[in-house]
GROMACS .gro file of C-alpha atoms in nm:
model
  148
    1UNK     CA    1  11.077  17.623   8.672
    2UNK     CA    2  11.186  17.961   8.742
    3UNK     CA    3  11.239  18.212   8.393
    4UNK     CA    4  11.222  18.562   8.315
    5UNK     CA    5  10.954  18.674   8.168
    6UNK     CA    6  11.155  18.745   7.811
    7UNK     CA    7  11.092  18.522   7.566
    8UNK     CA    8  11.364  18.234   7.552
    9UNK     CA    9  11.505  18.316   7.887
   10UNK     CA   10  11.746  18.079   8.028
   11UNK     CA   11  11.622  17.924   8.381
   12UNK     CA   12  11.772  17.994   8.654
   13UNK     CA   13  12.031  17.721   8.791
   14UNK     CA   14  11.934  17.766   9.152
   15UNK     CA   15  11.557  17.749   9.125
   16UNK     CA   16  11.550  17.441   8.871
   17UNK     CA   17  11.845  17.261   9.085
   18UNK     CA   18  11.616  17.307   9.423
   19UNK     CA   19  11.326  17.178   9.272
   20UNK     CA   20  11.491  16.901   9.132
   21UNK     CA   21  11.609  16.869   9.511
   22UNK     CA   22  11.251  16.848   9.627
   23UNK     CA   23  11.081  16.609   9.403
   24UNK     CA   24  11.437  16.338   9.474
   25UNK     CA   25  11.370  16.420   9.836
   26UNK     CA   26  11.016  16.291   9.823
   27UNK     CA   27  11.086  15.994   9.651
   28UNK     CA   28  11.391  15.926   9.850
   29UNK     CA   29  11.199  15.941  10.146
   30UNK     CA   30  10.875  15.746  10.031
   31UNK     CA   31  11.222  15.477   9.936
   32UNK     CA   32  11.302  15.512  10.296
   33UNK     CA   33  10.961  15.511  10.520
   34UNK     CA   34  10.972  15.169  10.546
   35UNK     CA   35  11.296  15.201  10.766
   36UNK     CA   36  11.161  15.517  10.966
   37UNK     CA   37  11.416  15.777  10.811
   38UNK     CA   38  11.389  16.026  10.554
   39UNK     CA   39  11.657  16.095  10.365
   40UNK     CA   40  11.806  16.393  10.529
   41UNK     CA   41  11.826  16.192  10.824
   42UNK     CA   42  12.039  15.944  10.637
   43UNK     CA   43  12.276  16.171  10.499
   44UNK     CA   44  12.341  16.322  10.872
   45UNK     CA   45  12.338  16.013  10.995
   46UNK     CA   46  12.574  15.850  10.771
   47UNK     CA   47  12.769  16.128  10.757
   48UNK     CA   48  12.809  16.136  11.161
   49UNK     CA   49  12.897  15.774  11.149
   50UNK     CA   50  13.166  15.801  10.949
   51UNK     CA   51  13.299  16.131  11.126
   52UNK     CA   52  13.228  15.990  11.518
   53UNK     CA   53  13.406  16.199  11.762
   54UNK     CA   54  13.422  16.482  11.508
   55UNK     CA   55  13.316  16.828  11.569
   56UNK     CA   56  12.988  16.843  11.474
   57UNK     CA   57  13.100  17.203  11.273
   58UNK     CA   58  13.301  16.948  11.044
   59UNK     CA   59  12.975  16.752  10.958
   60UNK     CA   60  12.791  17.057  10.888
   61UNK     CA   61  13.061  17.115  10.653
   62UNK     CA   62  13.074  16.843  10.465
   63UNK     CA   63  12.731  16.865  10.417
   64UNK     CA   64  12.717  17.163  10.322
   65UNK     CA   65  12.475  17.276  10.621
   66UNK     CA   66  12.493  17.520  10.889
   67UNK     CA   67  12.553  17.437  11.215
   68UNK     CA   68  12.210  17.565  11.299
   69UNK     CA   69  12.046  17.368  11.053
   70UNK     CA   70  12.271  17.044  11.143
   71UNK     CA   71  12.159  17.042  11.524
   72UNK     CA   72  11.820  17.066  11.394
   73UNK     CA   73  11.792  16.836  11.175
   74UNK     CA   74  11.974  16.585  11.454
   75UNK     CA   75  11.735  16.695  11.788
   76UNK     CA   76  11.476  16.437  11.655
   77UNK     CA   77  11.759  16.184  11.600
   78UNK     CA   78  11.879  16.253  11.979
   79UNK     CA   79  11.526  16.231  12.155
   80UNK     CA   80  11.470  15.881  11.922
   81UNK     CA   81  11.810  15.754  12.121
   82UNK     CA   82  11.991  15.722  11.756
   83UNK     CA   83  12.232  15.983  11.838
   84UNK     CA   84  12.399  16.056  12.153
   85UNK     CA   85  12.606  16.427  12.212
   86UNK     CA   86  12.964  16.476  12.410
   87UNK     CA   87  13.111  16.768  12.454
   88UNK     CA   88  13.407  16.842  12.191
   89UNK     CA   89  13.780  16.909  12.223
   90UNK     CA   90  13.690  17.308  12.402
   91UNK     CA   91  13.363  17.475  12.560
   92UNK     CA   92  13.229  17.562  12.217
   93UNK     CA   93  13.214  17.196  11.984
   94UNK     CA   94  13.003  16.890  12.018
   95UNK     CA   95  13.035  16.597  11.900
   96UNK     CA   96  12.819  16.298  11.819
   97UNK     CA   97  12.799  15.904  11.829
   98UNK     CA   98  12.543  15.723  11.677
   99UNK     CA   99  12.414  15.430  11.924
  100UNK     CA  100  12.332  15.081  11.855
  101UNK     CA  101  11.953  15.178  11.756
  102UNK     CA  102  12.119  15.430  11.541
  103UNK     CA  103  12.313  15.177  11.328
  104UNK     CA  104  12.030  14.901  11.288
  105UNK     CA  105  11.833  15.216  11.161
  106UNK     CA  106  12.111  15.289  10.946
  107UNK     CA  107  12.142  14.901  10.814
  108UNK     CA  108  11.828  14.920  10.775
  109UNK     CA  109  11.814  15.218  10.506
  110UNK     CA  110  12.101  15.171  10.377
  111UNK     CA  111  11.915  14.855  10.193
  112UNK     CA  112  11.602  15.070  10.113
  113UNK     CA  113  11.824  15.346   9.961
  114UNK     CA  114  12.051  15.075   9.761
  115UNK     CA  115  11.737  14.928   9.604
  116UNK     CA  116  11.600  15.264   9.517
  117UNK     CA  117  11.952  15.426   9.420
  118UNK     CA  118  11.968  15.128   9.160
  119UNK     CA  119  11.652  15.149   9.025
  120UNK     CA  120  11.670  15.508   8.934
  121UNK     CA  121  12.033  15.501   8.775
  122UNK     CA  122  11.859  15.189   8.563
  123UNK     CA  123  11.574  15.390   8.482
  124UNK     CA  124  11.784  15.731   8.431
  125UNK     CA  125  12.107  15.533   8.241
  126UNK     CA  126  12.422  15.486   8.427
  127UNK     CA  127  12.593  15.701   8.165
  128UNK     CA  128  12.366  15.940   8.165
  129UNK     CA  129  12.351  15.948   8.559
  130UNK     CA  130  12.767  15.951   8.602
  131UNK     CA  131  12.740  16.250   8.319
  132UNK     CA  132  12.480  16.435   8.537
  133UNK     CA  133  12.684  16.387   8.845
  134UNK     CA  134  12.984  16.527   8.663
  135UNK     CA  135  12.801  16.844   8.522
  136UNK     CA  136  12.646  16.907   8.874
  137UNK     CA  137  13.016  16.886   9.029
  138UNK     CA  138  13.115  17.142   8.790
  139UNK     CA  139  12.849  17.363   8.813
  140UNK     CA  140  12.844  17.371   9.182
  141UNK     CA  141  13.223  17.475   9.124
  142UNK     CA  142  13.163  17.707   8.863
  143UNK     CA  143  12.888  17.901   9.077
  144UNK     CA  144  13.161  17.888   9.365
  145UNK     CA  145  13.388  18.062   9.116
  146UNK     CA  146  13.164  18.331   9.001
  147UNK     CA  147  13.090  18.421   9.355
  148UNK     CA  148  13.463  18.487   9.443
   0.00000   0.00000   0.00000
């Protein structure tokens, strides 16, 4: 965890909240190996499915990506035939629609994730977890404030 080095410094939001991001990542996707996604996969994935026929600049959006890191992060997806492209409504946006191997992938996770998701708010305390979800809303909207 990031600090200054001054005695009793406060740690920094960002570096504590990404490394908290990396260690759930890994055990998210060890949760999800078994069904050949990891769990950045998912989210796009997921996320796609419920947006098909949407830009692709509107799934980067709401997942709060880039549109460079979004058609990364789906190329793999593409050449494994779980995603195919169409062009969009004009020259410059894509779309996406996930195809039949796409969705028994997805079925397929979605059961490994469940399992996993409910083990850890078990372990963690569903109090404790809908409190942490809260205070990580509001932070993430009080960092957007500062900003502005």
């Amino acid at each position: 965890m990031y600090t200054s080095d001054a005695p009793g410094s406060t740690p920094c939001a960002c570096t504590t909240v990404k490394k908290l991001s990396r260690i759930l990542g890994r055990t998210y996707d060890e949760a999800l190996k078994s069904a050949g996604i990891n769990i950045t996969q998912l989210a796009v994935l997921g996320c796609i499915s419920r947006r098909e026929g949407e830009p692709l600049a509107r799934v980067a959006h709401e997942l709060e990506m880039d549109r460079t890191s979004l058609y990364r992060a789906i190329a793999p997806m593409i050449r494994d035939g779980w995603l195919v492209m169409a062009a969009g409504a004009d020259a410059r946006s894509r779309s996406a629609t996930v195809t039949k191997r796409g969705r028994q992938i997805l079925t397929k996770a979605a059961a490994c994730w469940e399992d996993f998701q409910d083990r850890l708010i078990r372990s963690f305390g569903p109090s404790a977890y809908g409190s942490l979800m809260e205070q990580l809303n509001r932070l993430a909207d009080c960092a957007e404030a500062v900003r502005e």
